[in-house]
CSV table of C-alpha atoms and ligand atoms in Angstrom, one decimal:
chain,number,residue,atom,x,y,z
A,1,MET,CA,79.8,1.7,31.9
A,2,THR,CA,81.5,0.1,35.4
A,3,ASP,CA,84.9,-0.6,34.4
A,4,PHE,CA,85.4,-4.4,35.5
A,5,ARG,CA,89.2,-4.7,35.3
A,6,ASN,CA,91.2,-5.9,37.7
A,7,LYS,CA,88.3,-8.2,38.8
A,8,LYS,CA,88.1,-12.1,38.0
A,9,ILE,CA,84.0,-13.0,38.0
A,10,LEU,CA,83.6,-17.5,37.4
A,11,VAL,CA,80.8,-18.2,35.6
A,12,THR,CA,78.8,-21.9,35.0
A,13,GLY,CA,76.7,-22.9,32.4
A,14,VAL,CA,79.7,-20.0,30.1
A,15,ALA,CA,79.1,-22.7,27.1
A,16,SER,CA,75.1,-21.7,25.8
A,17,GLY,CA,72.5,-18.4,26.1
A,18,ILE,CA,73.0,-17.0,29.5
A,19,GLY,CA,76.1,-17.8,31.1
A,20,LEU,CA,77.3,-17.0,27.5
A,21,ALA,CA,75.5,-13.6,27.2
A,22,GLN,CA,77.2,-13.3,30.6
A,23,ALA,CA,80.3,-14.2,30.3
A,24,LYS,CA,81.3,-12.0,26.8
A,25,ALA,CA,79.1,-9.0,28.8
A,26,PHE,CA,81.9,-9.5,31.3
A,27,LEU,CA,84.5,-10.0,28.9
A,28,GLU,CA,84.0,-6.7,27.1
A,29,ALA,CA,83.6,-4.6,30.3
A,30,GLY,CA,87.2,-5.1,30.5
A,31,ALA,CA,86.9,-8.5,32.9
A,32,SER,CA,89.1,-11.5,33.6
A,33,VAL,CA,86.8,-14.1,33.3
A,34,TRP,CA,86.5,-18.0,33.9
A,35,GLY,CA,83.9,-20.0,32.3
A,36,ILE,CA,83.0,-23.8,33.3
A,37,ASP,CA,80.6,-25.6,31.6
A,38,LYS,CA,79.6,-30.1,31.4
A,39,ASN,CA,79.8,-29.3,27.9
A,40,LEU,CA,83.1,-27.8,24.7
A,41,LEU,CA,82.3,-24.1,23.3
A,42,SER,CA,80.9,-24.0,20.1
A,43,GLU,CA,83.2,-20.8,19.1
A,44,GLU,CA,86.2,-19.6,20.1
A,45,ILE,CA,86.2,-16.7,23.0
A,46,ARG,CA,88.6,-14.4,22.9
A,47,GLY,CA,90.3,-14.7,26.3
A,48,LEU,CA,87.8,-17.3,28.5
A,49,ASN,CA,88.7,-19.2,30.4
A,50,PHE,CA,87.2,-22.0,29.9
A,51,ILE,CA,87.4,-25.5,32.1
A,52,GLN,CA,85.6,-28.8,31.0
A,53,ALA,CA,83.4,-30.0,34.2
A,54,ASP,CA,80.1,-31.5,35.0
A,55,LEU,CA,79.0,-29.8,38.0
A,56,SER,CA,76.7,-32.3,38.8
A,57,SER,CA,78.7,-35.4,39.4
A,58,CYS,CA,82.0,-34.0,39.4
A,59,ASP,CA,84.8,-32.8,42.2
A,60,PHE,CA,85.2,-29.6,43.6
A,61,ASP,CA,87.8,-30.1,45.2
A,62,GLU,CA,89.9,-30.9,41.9
A,63,LEU,CA,87.6,-28.4,40.4
A,64,LYS,CA,88.8,-25.6,42.6
A,65,GLU,CA,92.9,-26.3,41.9
A,66,LYS,CA,92.2,-25.2,38.1
A,67,LEU,CA,91.0,-22.0,39.4
A,68,PRO,CA,91.7,-19.3,40.7
A,69,ASP,CA,92.0,-19.2,44.5
A,70,LYS,CA,89.9,-15.9,45.2
A,71,PHE,CA,87.6,-14.3,42.5
A,72,ASP,CA,85.6,-11.4,42.6
A,73,ILE,CA,81.9,-12.5,41.6
A,74,LEU,CA,80.3,-15.2,40.7
A,75,CYS,CA,77.5,-16.0,38.6
A,76,ASN,CA,75.9,-19.4,39.6
A,77,THR,CA,74.0,-19.5,35.8
A,78,ALA,CA,74.0,-23.7,35.0
A,79,GLY,CA,71.2,-25.3,34.8
A,80,ILE,CA,69.4,-27.7,33.0
A,81,LEU,CA,64.9,-28.1,32.3
A,82,ASP,CA,63.0,-30.9,33.3
A,83,ASN,CA,60.5,-31.4,30.0
A,84,TYR,CA,57.3,-29.3,32.7
A,85,LYS,CA,57.6,-33.1,33.5
A,86,PRO,CA,54.9,-33.6,37.0
A,87,LEU,CA,56.2,-35.7,39.7
A,88,LEU,CA,55.0,-39.0,38.9
A,89,GLU,CA,55.9,-38.8,34.9
A,90,THR,CA,59.6,-38.2,36.7
A,91,SER,CA,62.0,-41.2,37.9
A,92,GLU,CA,63.8,-40.2,41.5
A,93,ALA,CA,67.4,-40.8,38.4
A,94,GLU,CA,65.8,-37.3,36.8
A,95,PHE,CA,64.9,-35.7,40.3
A,96,GLU,CA,67.9,-36.1,41.9
A,97,ASN,CA,70.0,-34.8,38.5
A,98,VAL,CA,67.2,-31.6,38.6
A,99,MET,CA,68.3,-31.3,42.1
A,100,LEU,CA,72.5,-31.7,41.2
A,101,THR,CA,72.8,-29.4,39.0
A,102,ASN,CA,70.1,-26.6,39.2
A,103,PHE,CA,70.9,-26.6,42.7
A,104,MET,CA,73.8,-28.4,44.5
A,105,SER,CA,76.3,-27.7,41.9
A,106,MET,CA,75.2,-23.5,43.4
A,107,VAL,CA,75.5,-24.4,46.9
A,108,LYS,CA,79.7,-26.3,46.9
A,109,MET,CA,80.4,-23.9,44.0
A,110,THR,CA,79.2,-20.8,46.6
A,111,ARG,CA,81.4,-23.1,49.7
A,112,LEU,CA,84.8,-22.4,47.1
A,113,PHE,CA,85.2,-19.4,46.3
A,114,LEU,CA,82.6,-17.2,50.0
A,115,PRO,CA,85.4,-17.5,52.1
A,116,LYS,CA,87.8,-15.8,50.1
A,117,MET,CA,85.3,-12.8,49.4
A,118,ILE,CA,84.3,-13.0,53.6
A,119,GLU,CA,88.1,-12.6,54.0
A,120,GLY,CA,88.4,-9.7,51.5
A,121,LYS,CA,84.6,-8.7,52.9
A,122,SER,CA,84.1,-7.8,48.8
A,123,GLY,CA,82.6,-10.0,46.4
A,124,ILE,CA,79.4,-10.4,44.7
A,125,ILE,CA,76.6,-13.9,44.0
A,126,ILE,CA,74.5,-13.7,41.5
A,127,ASN,CA,72.9,-16.9,41.7
A,128,MET,CA,70.3,-18.1,38.1
A,129,ALA,CA,66.5,-18.1,39.4
A,130,SER,CA,63.1,-18.2,37.4
A,131,ILE,CA,60.1,-17.8,37.3
A,132,ALA,CA,59.4,-20.8,38.1
A,133,SER,CA,61.7,-20.2,41.6
A,134,LEU,CA,58.9,-18.3,42.4
A,135,VAL,CA,55.3,-19.8,41.6
A,136,ALA,CA,54.3,-23.2,39.5
A,137,GLY,CA,54.4,-23.0,35.8
A,138,GLY,CA,56.9,-22.2,34.3
A,139,GLY,CA,59.0,-26.0,35.0
A,140,GLY,CA,57.8,-29.5,36.3
A,141,ALA,CA,57.7,-31.1,39.6
A,142,ALA,CA,61.7,-30.9,39.4
A,143,TYR,CA,62.9,-27.6,38.0
A,144,THR,CA,60.4,-26.1,39.7
A,145,SER,CA,60.8,-27.9,43.4
A,146,SER,CA,65.3,-26.6,42.5
A,147,LYS,CA,64.4,-22.9,41.5
A,148,HIS,CA,62.5,-23.1,44.6
A,149,ALA,CA,65.2,-24.3,46.6
A,150,VAL,CA,67.8,-21.2,44.8
A,151,ALA,CA,65.6,-18.6,45.7
A,152,GLY,CA,65.9,-19.6,49.2
A,153,PHE,CA,69.1,-20.7,49.2
A,154,THR,CA,69.6,-16.9,48.2
A,155,LYS,CA,67.8,-15.6,50.7
A,156,GLN,CA,69.4,-17.1,53.7
A,157,LEU,CA,73.1,-16.8,52.3
A,158,ALA,CA,71.9,-12.4,51.8
A,159,LEU,CA,70.8,-12.6,55.6
A,160,ASP,CA,73.4,-15.0,57.2
A,161,TYR,CA,76.1,-12.5,55.4
A,162,ALA,CA,74.5,-9.2,54.8
A,163,ARG,CA,77.4,-7.9,57.7
A,164,SER,CA,80.4,-9.2,55.6
A,165,GLY,CA,80.4,-7.0,52.4
A,166,VAL,CA,79.2,-9.6,50.3
A,167,GLY,CA,76.5,-9.2,48.2
A,168,ILE,CA,74.1,-11.9,47.2
A,169,PHE,CA,71.1,-11.9,44.8
A,170,ALA,CA,69.5,-13.8,42.1
A,171,ILE,CA,68.1,-13.1,38.9
A,172,ALA,CA,64.6,-15.0,38.3
A,173,PRO,CA,63.7,-15.2,33.5
A,174,GLY,CA,61.0,-15.8,32.1
A,175,ALA,CA,60.7,-16.6,29.0
A,176,ILE,CA,64.5,-16.1,27.3
A,177,GLN,CA,65.2,-17.8,23.8
A,178,THR,CA,68.3,-19.8,24.5
A,179,ALA,CA,69.3,-23.4,23.7
A,180,MET,CA,67.1,-24.4,27.1
A,181,THR,CA,63.6,-22.9,25.7
A,182,LYS,CA,64.5,-23.7,21.7
A,183,ALA,CA,62.1,-27.3,21.7
A,184,ASP,CA,59.5,-24.1,21.9
A,185,PHE,CA,60.0,-22.4,19.1
A,186,GLU,CA,60.2,-25.6,17.2
A,187,GLY,CA,57.6,-27.0,14.1
A,188,ASP,CA,55.6,-24.4,13.1
A,189,GLY,CA,56.6,-22.2,16.3
A,190,LYS,CA,53.3,-22.0,17.9
A,191,MET,CA,54.0,-22.4,21.8
A,192,ALA,CA,56.4,-19.2,21.3
A,193,ALA,CA,54.0,-17.6,20.3
A,194,TRP,CA,52.0,-18.4,23.0
A,195,VAL,CA,54.8,-17.6,25.3
A,196,ALA,CA,54.8,-14.7,23.7
A,197,GLU,CA,51.3,-13.8,23.7
A,198,GLU,CA,50.9,-14.9,27.7
A,199,THR,CA,54.1,-12.2,28.6
A,200,PRO,CA,52.4,-8.9,29.3
A,201,VAL,CA,55.4,-6.9,26.9
A,202,GLY,CA,54.3,-9.3,24.3
A,203,ARG,CA,57.8,-10.8,23.6
A,204,TRP,CA,60.2,-13.3,24.6
A,205,ALA,CA,64.0,-11.8,25.3
A,206,GLN,CA,67.2,-12.3,24.6
A,207,PRO,CA,69.8,-13.8,27.0
A,208,GLU,CA,71.9,-10.1,26.7
A,209,GLU,CA,69.1,-8.7,28.9
A,210,VAL,CA,69.9,-11.3,32.0
A,211,ALA,CA,73.5,-10.2,31.1
A,212,ASP,CA,72.4,-6.8,31.4
A,213,LEU,CA,71.2,-7.1,34.5
A,214,THR,CA,74.2,-9.4,35.8
A,215,LEU,CA,76.7,-6.5,34.9
A,216,PHE,CA,74.2,-4.0,37.0
A,217,LEU,CA,74.1,-6.3,40.4
A,218,ALA,CA,77.9,-7.1,39.6
A,219,SER,CA,79.0,-3.3,39.8
A,220,GLY,CA,78.4,-2.8,43.2
A,221,LYS,CA,75.3,-0.3,43.1
A,222,ALA,CA,73.4,-2.8,43.4
A,223,SER,CA,74.0,-3.3,47.2
A,224,TYR,CA,71.2,-2.5,49.3
A,225,MET,CA,69.6,-5.1,47.2
A,226,GLN,CA,70.9,-7.2,49.3
A,227,GLY,CA,68.9,-11.5,48.7
A,228,ALA,CA,66.6,-9.8,45.8
A,229,ILE,CA,65.4,-12.1,44.2
A,230,ILE,CA,64.5,-9.8,40.6
A,231,PRO,CA,61.9,-11.4,38.0
A,232,LEU,CA,63.2,-10.2,34.6
A,233,ASP,CA,60.0,-12.0,32.7
A,234,GLY,CA,58.5,-9.0,30.9
A,235,GLY,CA,55.4,-8.4,33.8
A,236,TRP,CA,54.5,-12.1,33.7
A,237,LEU,CA,54.3,-12.5,37.6
A,238,LEU,CA,52.1,-9.8,37.5
A,239,LYS,CA,49.4,-11.3,36.0
B,1,NAI,P1,71.4,-23.2,28.8
B,1,NAI,O1,70.8,-25.0,27.7
B,1,NAI,O2,71.4,-22.1,26.8
B,1,NAI,O3,72.5,-22.9,28.8
B,1,NAI,C1,72.4,-23.7,30.2
B,1,NAI,C2,74.4,-24.2,30.2
B,1,NAI,O4,75.4,-25.1,31.3
B,1,NAI,C3,74.6,-25.1,29.4
B,1,NAI,O5,75.8,-24.8,28.0
B,1,NAI,C4,75.2,-27.0,29.4
B,1,NAI,O6,75.6,-27.5,28.9
B,1,NAI,C5,75.2,-26.1,31.1
B,1,NAI,N1,74.9,-27.2,31.7
B,1,NAI,C6,74.1,-28.2,32.3
B,1,NAI,N2,74.4,-28.6,33.5
B,1,NAI,C7,75.3,-28.4,33.8
B,1,NAI,C8,76.1,-29.4,34.3
B,1,NAI,N3,76.1,-30.8,35.3
B,1,NAI,N4,77.6,-29.0,34.1
B,1,NAI,C9,78.1,-27.8,33.6
B,1,NAI,N5,77.3,-27.4,33.0
B,1,NAI,C10,75.7,-27.6,33.2
B,1,NAI,O7,70.3,-22.6,29.0
B,1,NAI,P2,70.1,-20.9,29.5
B,1,NAI,O8,68.2,-20.9,29.2
B,1,NAI,O9,71.1,-20.4,29.3
B,1,NAI,O10,69.7,-21.5,30.8
B,1,NAI,C11,70.8,-20.3,32.4
B,1,NAI,C12,70.0,-20.3,33.4
B,1,NAI,O11,69.0,-19.7,33.5
B,1,NAI,C13,69.9,-22.4,34.0
B,1,NAI,O12,69.8,-21.9,35.7
B,1,NAI,C14,68.1,-22.0,33.7
B,1,NAI,O13,67.2,-23.3,34.2
B,1,NAI,C15,67.9,-20.6,34.1
B,1,NAI,N6,66.5,-19.9,33.1
B,1,NAI,C16,66.0,-19.7,32.2
B,1,NAI,C17,65.0,-19.3,31.7
B,1,NAI,C18,65.6,-19.2,30.0
B,1,NAI,O14,63.9,-18.7,29.7
B,1,NAI,N7,66.0,-19.6,29.1
B,1,NAI,C19,64.5,-19.3,32.5
B,1,NAI,C20,64.3,-18.8,33.7
B,1,NAI,C21,65.5,-19.0,34.4
């Protein structure tokens, strides 16, 4: 197991699901972890430095003042779903909110911490993409657009800064059981069962599985994977 002691990590979307699992895994590995979320934590997490902020609308200069100057690893994880709505059922405001949350928050957060990473010739940025970054159908018009933007941003960033010592990756999860996908399990759970059936390996994944991949990407052992957008989807994209 990689030793993350002396590493400073920032995770967005830390109050639930994948972000929460990432933060817990880094804490267990000995890291110093800061987490941001628009919602408060629903459990006490020992050692986590928590800051409440809505990344779709907050002042990023003010946010920066509440955080350390420099992070070794930045996990841009916060995101929202759009209920799989097609364009004409999505208002302009809804579309914009999904783009601000899933995409622009990532751009702004990266802008805050990339310069110090470049200066120190080390750092790792892990963006949360989705299978919706690569194909249609993993969300509605707004979600799929925002996640395709995440893929493009990750690739360009990884290319532009490939010689800087900063590792840049994205994870593209498929069906992960979190608050975001809770609705699929409600009622008779038919939707969740259908998703499992459609997934080649025949099951949903847990957020801890995304955290495991995150820690590998953050370990420094993945540097030759620069710019990779890694599916973690039970084989969904094979079909
Ligand atoms: P979740 O709903 O359990 O957690 C997302 C967290 O982000 C929540 O705590 C929420 O409050 C926070 N958040 C949302 N908007 C925010 C904002 N404006 N400012 C600050 N915090 C905000 O969802 P989950 O599943 O953990 O999702 C995490 C990421 O993984 C998202 O980017 C999502 O698109 C992505 N993803 C999830 C998949 C899944 O099946 N659950 C599949 C593919 C990607």
